Amino acid sequence: MKQSSRFKTRLLWLLPFLLWGSSWACFSRITLEPVVSLKINPEEHQPVALLPVQPAMGQPGSGSTLYPFIRGSLEKKGYLVVEEAAVLLVLDELDLTPQGLISDRDARVKLGERLKAKLLMIGTLPLYRVQKSRLGSEAVETRVSDSFGELLLPAYFYGSSEIRLILRLFETKKGDLVWKSEGVIRASSEAAENYDRKLAERLLESLPPVFPMAAK
């Protein structure tokens, strides 16, 4: 009974610190790869077809918020974006996937012709790993009467996230890559659904606006 009472006392004493710790544990760090700078004049290459961001392998819900975020960012920069429904329809008709288009130049040209788009933007998630934070317990050696034993105490295990996003922009006349931005965000998992958008925002900073005033 004494051991149980001590456990409850320690639990009540530790819980405020555990809950407080979970609130300050949100952090993130972004690492960017060298950018392939834009090689064309975007004003002369409109509109752009933004392809859906395919989920990472084994993570069916990953990247679900990226498409509307990237689309909105492009529009703020002055890019004319082809309607999503039109893109999905032609992808289905031609039996194409965003991942397959990355390595198929001819397919990129064909898709551009069908959509009357001069640019294609393809986003991929090669890595999307999220470990949730959780409350648990861990064994701590403690003295009970005249002997030592193990007591399970509450413990807070911090989560982690690691997301890699690659954004590629192709012109459709020859299917060439004209811009690329890639990076990784490593973060706590307290708001993991926001981290991919935070990374996308950083990657898109290197994409020039169509008109200088569009950036303001």
C-alpha atoms as an extended CHARMM CRD file, in Angstrom:
* protein
*
       216  EXT
         1         1  MET       CA              0.0000000000        0.0000000000        0.0000000000  PROA      1               0.0000000000
         2         2  LYS       CA              2.8480000000        2.3560000000        0.8570000000  PROA      2               0.0000000000
         3         3  GLN       CA              4.4280000000        1.7520000000       -2.5570000000  PROA      3               0.0000000000
         4         4  SER       CA              1.1060000000        2.4310000000       -4.2990000000  PROA      4               0.0000000000
         5         5  SER       CA              0.6260000000        5.6130000000       -2.2810000000  PROA      5               0.0000000000
         6         6  ARG       CA              4.1090000000        6.8200000000       -3.1530000000  PROA      6               0.0000000000
         7         7  PHE       CA              3.4610000000        6.1310000000       -6.8170000000  PROA      7               0.0000000000
         8         8  LYS       CA              0.2600000000        8.1800000000       -6.7950000000  PROA      8               0.0000000000
         9         9  THR       CA              2.0120000000       11.0300000000       -5.0000000000  PROA      9               0.0000000000
        10        10  ARG       CA              4.8350000000       11.0920000000       -7.5490000000  PROA      10              0.0000000000
        11        11  LEU       CA              2.3540000000       10.8470000000      -10.3970000000  PROA      11              0.0000000000
        12        12  LEU       CA              0.4560000000       13.9110000000       -9.1880000000  PROA      12              0.0000000000
        13        13  TRP       CA              3.7390000000       15.7760000000       -8.7170000000  PROA      13              0.0000000000
        14        14  LEU       CA              5.0830000000       14.8840000000      -12.1630000000  PROA      14              0.0000000000
        15        15  LEU       CA              1.9800000000       15.3830000000      -14.3080000000  PROA      15              0.0000000000
        16        16  PRO       CA              2.1740000000       19.2190000000      -14.4490000000  PROA      16              0.0000000000
        17        17  PHE       CA              5.7640000000       18.9790000000      -15.6570000000  PROA      17              0.0000000000
        18        18  LEU       CA              4.8640000000       16.3610000000      -18.2440000000  PROA      18              0.0000000000
        19        19  LEU       CA              2.0090000000       18.4250000000      -19.6120000000  PROA      19              0.0000000000
        20        20  TRP       CA              4.1050000000       21.5980000000      -19.5800000000  PROA      20              0.0000000000
        21        21  GLY       CA              6.8960000000       19.7480000000      -21.3590000000  PROA      21              0.0000000000
        22        22  SER       CA              4.5600000000       18.6730000000      -24.1430000000  PROA      22              0.0000000000
        23        23  SER       CA              3.6540000000       22.3010000000      -24.8660000000  PROA      23              0.0000000000
        24        24  TRP       CA              7.1910000000       23.6030000000      -25.3760000000  PROA      24              0.0000000000
        25        25  ALA       CA              8.3710000000       20.5550000000      -27.2850000000  PROA      25              0.0000000000
        26        26  CYS       CA              7.1550000000       21.8400000000      -30.6640000000  PROA      26              0.0000000000
        27        27  PHE       CA             10.1480000000       22.6290000000      -32.8300000000  PROA      27              0.0000000000
        28        28  SER       CA             11.2420000000       22.2790000000      -36.4280000000  PROA      28              0.0000000000
        29        29  ARG       CA             14.3970000000       22.4970000000      -38.4800000000  PROA      29              0.0000000000
        30        30  ILE       CA             14.5010000000       22.7820000000      -42.2750000000  PROA      30              0.0000000000
        31        31  THR       CA             17.4540000000       21.6960000000      -44.4030000000  PROA      31              0.0000000000
        32        32  LEU       CA             17.3980000000       22.8060000000      -48.0400000000  PROA      32              0.0000000000
        33        33  GLU       CA             19.2290000000       21.2600000000      -50.9800000000  PROA      33              0.0000000000
        34        34  PRO       CA             20.8140000000       23.5030000000      -53.6490000000  PROA      34              0.0000000000
        35        35  VAL       CA             18.0960000000       24.9840000000      -55.8590000000  PROA      35              0.0000000000
        36        36  VAL       CA             17.9210000000       24.5640000000      -59.6270000000  PROA      36              0.0000000000
        37        37  SER       CA             17.1930000000       28.2040000000      -60.4860000000  PROA      37              0.0000000000
        38        38  LEU       CA             14.3730000000       29.0510000000      -62.8720000000  PROA      38              0.0000000000
        39        39  LYS       CA             15.6390000000       28.8600000000      -66.4520000000  PROA      39              0.0000000000
        40        40  ILE       CA             12.7080000000       30.4710000000      -68.2650000000  PROA      40              0.0000000000
        41        41  ASN       CA             10.6910000000       33.6780000000      -68.1670000000  PROA      41              0.0000000000
        42        42  PRO       CA              7.4920000000       32.6800000000      -66.3350000000  PROA      42              0.0000000000
        43        43  GLU       CA              5.5520000000       35.5030000000      -67.9860000000  PROA      43              0.0000000000
        44        44  GLU       CA              6.0120000000       33.7460000000      -71.3320000000  PROA      44              0.0000000000
        45        45  HSD       CA              5.1360000000       30.3000000000      -69.9890000000  PROA      45              0.0000000000
        46        46  GLN       CA              1.5530000000       30.3350000000      -68.7650000000  PROA      46              0.0000000000
        47        47  PRO       CA             -0.5320000000       28.5360000000      -67.6480000000  PROA      47              0.0000000000
        48        48  VAL       CA              0.9580000000       25.9530000000      -65.2850000000  PROA      48              0.0000000000
        49        49  ALA       CA             -0.6100000000       22.5770000000      -64.5600000000  PROA      49              0.0000000000
        50        50  LEU       CA             -0.1590000000       21.5970000000      -60.9210000000  PROA      50              0.0000000000
        51        51  LEU       CA             -0.3070000000       17.8360000000      -60.5020000000  PROA      51              0.0000000000
        52        52  PRO       CA             -1.7040000000       16.1730000000      -57.3620000000  PROA      52              0.0000000000
        53        53  VAL       CA              0.8820000000       15.3440000000      -54.7140000000  PROA      53              0.0000000000
        54        54  GLN       CA              0.9580000000       11.5760000000      -54.3880000000  PROA      54              0.0000000000
        55        55  PRO       CA              1.0350000000       10.2180000000      -50.8120000000  PROA      55              0.0000000000
        56        56  ALA       CA              4.3150000000        8.8310000000      -49.5310000000  PROA      56              0.0000000000
        57        57  MET       CA              4.6280000000        5.0550000000      -49.5870000000  PROA      57              0.0000000000
        58        58  GLY       CA              2.8120000000        3.5650000000      -46.6130000000  PROA      58              0.0000000000
        59        59  GLN       CA              1.3560000000        6.9490000000      -45.5970000000  PROA      59              0.0000000000
        60        60  PRO       CA             -2.0020000000        7.2600000000      -47.4250000000  PROA      60              0.0000000000
        61        61  GLY       CA             -2.9270000000       10.5690000000      -45.7720000000  PROA      61              0.0000000000
        62        62  SER       CA              0.4040000000       12.2830000000      -46.2680000000  PROA      62              0.0000000000
        63        63  GLY       CA              0.4820000000       15.4600000000      -48.3160000000  PROA      63              0.0000000000
        64        64  SER       CA             -3.3110000000       15.7810000000      -48.3750000000  PROA      64              0.0000000000
        65        65  THR       CA             -3.1460000000       19.5100000000      -47.6160000000  PROA      65              0.0000000000
        66        66  LEU       CA             -0.2610000000       20.2780000000      -49.9590000000  PROA      66              0.0000000000
        67        67  TYR       CA             -2.1580000000       20.6650000000      -53.2370000000  PROA      67              0.0000000000
        68        68  PRO       CA             -4.4120000000       23.5780000000      -52.1850000000  PROA      68              0.0000000000
        69        69  PHE       CA             -1.5060000000       25.2200000000      -50.3530000000  PROA      69              0.0000000000
        70        70  ILE       CA              0.8520000000       25.0490000000      -53.3480000000  PROA      70              0.0000000000
        71        71  ARG       CA             -1.9040000000       26.1430000000      -55.7270000000  PROA      71              0.0000000000
        72        72  GLY       CA             -2.6770000000       29.1760000000      -53.5840000000  PROA      72              0.0000000000
        73        73  SER       CA              1.0180000000       30.0550000000      -53.3670000000  PROA      73              0.0000000000
        74        74  LEU       CA              1.4180000000       29.8870000000      -57.1500000000  PROA      74              0.0000000000
        75        75  GLU       CA             -1.6160000000       32.0810000000      -57.7070000000  PROA      75              0.0000000000
        76        76  LYS       CA             -0.2520000000       34.6540000000      -55.2630000000  PROA      76              0.0000000000
        77        77  LYS       CA              2.9250000000       34.7450000000      -57.3450000000  PROA      77              0.0000000000
        78        78  GLY       CA              0.8650000000       35.5210000000      -60.4450000000  PROA      78              0.0000000000
        79        79  TYR       CA              0.8390000000       32.0690000000      -62.0430000000  PROA      79              0.0000000000
        80        80  LEU       CA             -2.2450000000       30.9600000000      -63.9770000000  PROA      80              0.0000000000
        81        81  VAL       CA             -3.0650000000       27.4650000000      -62.7130000000  PROA      81              0.0000000000
        82        82  VAL       CA             -5.0310000000       24.9380000000      -64.7790000000  PROA      82              0.0000000000
        83        83  GLU       CA             -8.2050000000       23.7090000000      -63.0840000000  PROA      83              0.0000000000
        84        84  GLU       CA             -7.6280000000       20.6280000000      -60.9360000000  PROA      84              0.0000000000
        85        85  ALA       CA            -10.5330000000       18.7150000000      -62.4980000000  PROA      85              0.0000000000
        86        86  ALA       CA             -9.0610000000       19.1310000000      -65.9860000000  PROA      86              0.0000000000
        87        87  VAL       CA             -5.6690000000       17.8470000000      -64.8270000000  PROA      87              0.0000000000
        88        88  LEU       CA             -7.1760000000       14.7930000000      -63.1330000000  PROA      88              0.0000000000
        89        89  LEU       CA             -9.3180000000       13.9930000000      -66.1810000000  PROA      89              0.0000000000
        90        90  VAL       CA             -6.3990000000       14.0360000000      -68.6280000000  PROA      90              0.0000000000
        91        91  LEU       CA             -4.1420000000       12.0780000000      -66.2670000000  PROA      91              0.0000000000
        92        92  ASP       CA             -6.8200000000        9.3910000000      -66.1200000000  PROA      92              0.0000000000
        93        93  GLU       CA             -7.3900000000        9.3950000000      -69.8930000000  PROA      93              0.0000000000
        94        94  LEU       CA             -3.6580000000        9.0350000000      -70.6120000000  PROA      94              0.0000000000
        95        95  ASP       CA             -3.1170000000        6.5990000000      -67.7230000000  PROA      95              0.0000000000
        96        96  LEU       CA             -0.3490000000        8.7640000000      -66.2700000000  PROA      96              0.0000000000
        97        97  THR       CA              0.8280000000        9.3350000000      -62.7100000000  PROA      97              0.0000000000
        98        98  PRO       CA              2.8000000000       12.2730000000      -61.3120000000  PROA      98              0.0000000000
        99        99  GLN       CA              5.5990000000        9.9150000000      -60.2470000000  PROA      99              0.0000000000
       100       100  GLY       CA              5.8120000000        8.3510000000      -63.7030000000  PROA      100             0.0000000000
       101       101  LEU       CA              5.9210000000       11.7420000000      -65.4160000000  PROA      101             0.0000000000
       102       102  ILE       CA              9.1440000000       12.6660000000      -63.6220000000  PROA      102             0.0000000000
       103       103  SER       CA             11.1090000000       10.1640000000      -65.7140000000  PROA      103             0.0000000000
       104       104  ASP       CA              9.0380000000       10.3140000000      -68.9420000000  PROA      104             0.0000000000
       105       105  ARG       CA              9.8730000000       13.3620000000      -71.0520000000  PROA      105             0.0000000000
       106       106  ASP       CA              7.5380000000       12.4100000000      -73.9180000000  PROA      106             0.0000000000
       107       107  ALA       CA              4.6240000000       11.9650000000      -71.5240000000  PROA      107             0.0000000000
       108       108  ARG       CA              5.2670000000       15.4260000000      -70.0790000000  PROA      108             0.0000000000
       109       109  VAL       CA              5.1310000000       16.9460000000      -73.5420000000  PROA      109             0.0000000000
       110       110  LYS       CA              1.9380000000       15.0430000000      -74.3650000000  PROA      110             0.0000000000
       111       111  LEU       CA              0.2600000000       16.0680000000      -71.1120000000  PROA      111             0.0000000000
       112       112  GLY       CA              1.1800000000       19.7010000000      -71.6930000000  PROA      112             0.0000000000
       113       113  GLU       CA             -0.3200000000       19.5820000000      -75.1810000000  PROA      113             0.0000000000
       114       114  ARG       CA             -3.5910000000       18.0860000000      -73.9280000000  PROA      114             0.0000000000
       115       115  LEU       CA             -3.9130000000       20.6200000000      -71.1190000000  PROA      115             0.0000000000
       116       116  LYS       CA             -2.6150000000       23.5330000000      -73.2070000000  PROA      116             0.0000000000
       117       117  ALA       CA             -0.2230000000       24.1610000000      -70.3150000000  PROA      117             0.0000000000
       118       118  LYS       CA              3.2820000000       25.4840000000      -70.8320000000  PROA      118             0.0000000000
       119       119  LEU       CA              4.5150000000       24.3840000000      -67.4180000000  PROA      119             0.0000000000
       120       120  LEU       CA              3.9960000000       21.3260000000      -65.2250000000  PROA      120             0.0000000000
       121       121  MET       CA              4.6650000000       21.3530000000      -61.4890000000  PROA      121             0.0000000000
       122       122  ILE       CA              5.1360000000       17.9960000000      -59.7890000000  PROA      122             0.0000000000
       123       123  GLY       CA              5.5400000000       17.5650000000      -56.0440000000  PROA      123             0.0000000000
       124       124  THR       CA              6.7340000000       14.3070000000      -54.4940000000  PROA      124             0.0000000000
       125       125  LEU       CA              7.1630000000       13.0600000000      -50.9270000000  PROA      125             0.0000000000
       126       126  PRO       CA             10.0590000000       10.5600000000      -50.8970000000  PROA      126             0.0000000000
       127       127  LEU       CA              9.9540000000       10.5200000000      -47.0980000000  PROA      127             0.0000000000
       128       128  TYR       CA              7.1080000000       11.1190000000      -44.6470000000  PROA      128             0.0000000000
       129       129  ARG       CA              7.7650000000        9.6680000000      -41.2190000000  PROA      129             0.0000000000
       130       130  VAL       CA              5.8180000000       10.6690000000      -38.1110000000  PROA      130             0.0000000000
       131       131  GLN       CA              6.2430000000        9.2880000000      -34.6040000000  PROA      131             0.0000000000
       132       132  LYS       CA              3.4860000000       10.4940000000      -32.2910000000  PROA      132             0.0000000000
       133       133  SER       CA              4.2050000000       11.8290000000      -28.8210000000  PROA      133             0.0000000000
       134       134  ARG       CA              2.7870000000        9.6880000000      -26.0500000000  PROA      134             0.0000000000
       135       135  LEU       CA              2.4600000000        9.3290000000      -22.3120000000  PROA      135             0.0000000000
       136       136  GLY       CA              3.8970000000        6.1120000000      -20.9790000000  PROA      136             0.0000000000
       137       137  SER       CA              5.9080000000        4.7810000000      -18.1080000000  PROA      137             0.0000000000
       138       138  GLU       CA              9.4550000000        3.7520000000      -17.3800000000  PROA      138             0.0000000000
       139       139  ALA       CA             11.0520000000        1.7390000000      -14.6100000000  PROA      139             0.0000000000
       140       140  VAL       CA             13.0020000000        3.6420000000      -11.9710000000  PROA      140             0.0000000000
       141       141  GLU       CA             15.0240000000        1.9820000000       -9.2350000000  PROA      141             0.0000000000
       142       142  THR       CA             13.6680000000        2.9180000000       -5.8240000000  PROA      142             0.0000000000
       143       143  ARG       CA             14.1860000000        1.8540000000       -2.2480000000  PROA      143             0.0000000000
       144       144  VAL       CA             11.2650000000        0.1240000000       -0.5650000000  PROA      144             0.0000000000
       145       145  SER       CA             11.8210000000       -0.5090000000        3.1470000000  PROA      145             0.0000000000
       146       146  ASP       CA             15.2680000000       -2.1180000000        3.3940000000  PROA      146             0.0000000000
       147       147  SER       CA             15.5100000000       -3.2920000000       -0.2170000000  PROA      147             0.0000000000
       148       148  PHE       CA             15.6760000000       -1.8370000000       -3.6890000000  PROA      148             0.0000000000
       149       149  GLY       CA             13.1340000000       -2.4610000000       -6.3980000000  PROA      149             0.0000000000
       150       150  GLU       CA             11.7560000000       -1.0090000000       -9.6070000000  PROA      150             0.0000000000
       151       151  LEU       CA              8.8600000000        1.4040000000       -9.6870000000  PROA      151             0.0000000000
       152       152  LEU       CA              7.0060000000        2.3650000000      -12.8500000000  PROA      152             0.0000000000
       153       153  LEU       CA              6.7760000000        6.1390000000      -13.1140000000  PROA      153             0.0000000000
       154       154  PRO       CA              4.9260000000        8.1890000000      -15.7330000000  PROA      154             0.0000000000
       155       155  ALA       CA              7.1010000000        9.3730000000      -18.6080000000  PROA      155             0.0000000000
       156       156  TYR       CA              6.5150000000       11.5660000000      -21.6270000000  PROA      156             0.0000000000
       157       157  PHE       CA              8.0190000000       10.3180000000      -24.8890000000  PROA      157             0.0000000000
       158       158  TYR       CA              8.4240000000       13.0890000000      -27.4260000000  PROA      158             0.0000000000
       159       159  GLY       CA              7.4010000000       12.4430000000      -31.0050000000  PROA      159             0.0000000000
       160       160  SER       CA              9.3440000000       13.3000000000      -34.1260000000  PROA      160             0.0000000000
       161       161  SER       CA              8.6540000000       13.9760000000      -37.7850000000  PROA      161             0.0000000000
       162       162  GLU       CA             10.8400000000       13.8370000000      -40.8530000000  PROA      162             0.0000000000
       163       163  ILE       CA              9.3840000000       14.9460000000      -44.1820000000  PROA      163             0.0000000000
       164       164  ARG       CA             11.1950000000       15.3310000000      -47.4980000000  PROA      164             0.0000000000
       165       165  LEU       CA              9.4750000000       17.2650000000      -50.2890000000  PROA      165             0.0000000000
       166       166  ILE       CA             10.6840000000       17.8320000000      -53.8400000000  PROA      166             0.0000000000
       167       167  LEU       CA              9.0430000000       20.3840000000      -56.1440000000  PROA      167             0.0000000000
       168       168  ARG       CA              9.8940000000       20.2010000000      -59.8370000000  PROA      168             0.0000000000
       169       169  LEU       CA              8.8190000000       22.5180000000      -62.6420000000  PROA      169             0.0000000000
       170       170  PHE       CA              8.9840000000       21.3560000000      -66.2650000000  PROA      170             0.0000000000
       171       171  GLU       CA              8.3590000000       23.2770000000      -69.4620000000  PROA      171             0.0000000000
       172       172  THR       CA              6.2100000000       21.2680000000      -71.8520000000  PROA      172             0.0000000000
       173       173  LYS       CA              7.6080000000       22.1680000000      -75.2760000000  PROA      173             0.0000000000
       174       174  LYS       CA             10.5620000000       19.8040000000      -74.8200000000  PROA      174             0.0000000000
       175       175  GLY       CA              9.7390000000       18.4430000000      -71.3880000000  PROA      175             0.0000000000
       176       176  ASP       CA             12.8420000000       19.9430000000      -69.7680000000  PROA      176             0.0000000000
       177       177  LEU       CA             13.3060000000       20.5870000000      -66.0560000000  PROA      177             0.0000000000
       178       178  VAL       CA             13.4180000000       24.3680000000      -65.5430000000  PROA      178             0.0000000000
       179       179  TRP       CA             13.2790000000       24.6710000000      -61.7290000000  PROA      179             0.0000000000
       180       180  LYS       CA             13.6840000000       22.3940000000      -58.7400000000  PROA      180             0.0000000000
       181       181  SER       CA             13.6030000000       22.9240000000      -54.9910000000  PROA      181             0.0000000000
       182       182  GLU       CA             14.0710000000       20.2140000000      -52.3890000000  PROA      182             0.0000000000
       183       183  GLY       CA             14.3050000000       20.0560000000      -48.6270000000  PROA      183             0.0000000000
       184       184  VAL       CA             13.7320000000       18.1390000000      -45.4190000000  PROA      184             0.0000000000
       185       185  ILE       CA             11.9410000000       19.2580000000      -42.2780000000  PROA      185             0.0000000000
       186       186  ARG       CA             12.6750000000       17.5330000000      -38.9790000000  PROA      186             0.0000000000
       187       187  ALA       CA             10.3080000000       18.3990000000      -36.1920000000  PROA      187             0.0000000000
       188       188  SER       CA              8.2860000000       17.3220000000      -33.2040000000  PROA      188             0.0000000000
       189       189  SER       CA              4.9620000000       15.7540000000      -34.1440000000  PROA      189             0.0000000000
       190       190  GLU       CA              2.7370000000       18.0630000000      -32.1100000000  PROA      190             0.0000000000
       191       191  ALA       CA              1.3770000000       19.6210000000      -35.3290000000  PROA      191             0.0000000000
       192       192  ALA       CA              2.7080000000       17.2780000000      -37.9960000000  PROA      192             0.0000000000
       193       193  GLU       CA             -0.0580000000       18.1700000000      -40.4540000000  PROA      193             0.0000000000
       194       194  ASN       CA              1.4020000000       21.6900000000      -40.6930000000  PROA      194             0.0000000000
       195       195  TYR       CA              5.0060000000       20.7280000000      -41.2840000000  PROA      195             0.0000000000
       196       196  ASP       CA              4.6780000000       19.7290000000      -44.9400000000  PROA      196             0.0000000000
       197       197  ARG       CA              3.1000000000       23.1020000000      -45.7250000000  PROA      197             0.0000000000
       198       198  LYS       CA              5.8080000000       24.9140000000      -43.7910000000  PROA      198             0.0000000000
       199       199  LEU       CA              8.4100000000       23.1040000000      -45.8880000000  PROA      199             0.0000000000
       200       200  ALA       CA              6.5270000000       23.8190000000      -49.1230000000  PROA      200             0.0000000000
       201       201  GLU       CA              6.4420000000       27.5120000000      -48.2320000000  PROA      201             0.0000000000
       202       202  ARG       CA             10.2240000000       27.5720000000      -47.8540000000  PROA      202             0.0000000000
       203       203  LEU       CA             10.7820000000       25.6970000000      -51.1090000000  PROA      203             0.0000000000
       204       204  LEU       CA              8.5310000000       28.0480000000      -53.0640000000  PROA      204             0.0000000000
       205       205  GLU       CA             10.4510000000       31.0950000000      -51.8480000000  PROA      205             0.0000000000
       206       206  SER       CA             13.0440000000       30.3940000000      -54.5510000000  PROA      206             0.0000000000
       207       207  LEU       CA             10.4330000000       30.4140000000      -57.3480000000  PROA      207             0.0000000000
       208       208  PRO       CA             10.2430000000       33.9160000000      -58.8550000000  PROA      208             0.0000000000
       209       209  PRO       CA              6.8080000000       35.5230000000      -59.3210000000  PROA      209             0.0000000000
       210       210  VAL       CA              5.4250000000       36.0590000000      -62.8100000000  PROA      210             0.0000000000
       211       211  PHE       CA              5.4770000000       39.8110000000      -62.2430000000  PROA      211             0.0000000000
       212       212  PRO       CA              7.6510000000       41.5170000000      -59.6010000000  PROA      212             0.0000000000
       213       213  MET       CA              4.5680000000       43.1570000000      -58.0530000000  PROA      213             0.0000000000
       214       214  ALA       CA              2.9870000000       39.7080000000      -57.5190000000  PROA      214             0.0000000000
       215       215  ALA       CA              5.4390000000       39.0270000000      -54.7140000000  PROA      215             0.0000000000
       216       216  LYS       CA              4.1280000000       41.9670000000      -52.6640000000  PROA      216             0.0000000000
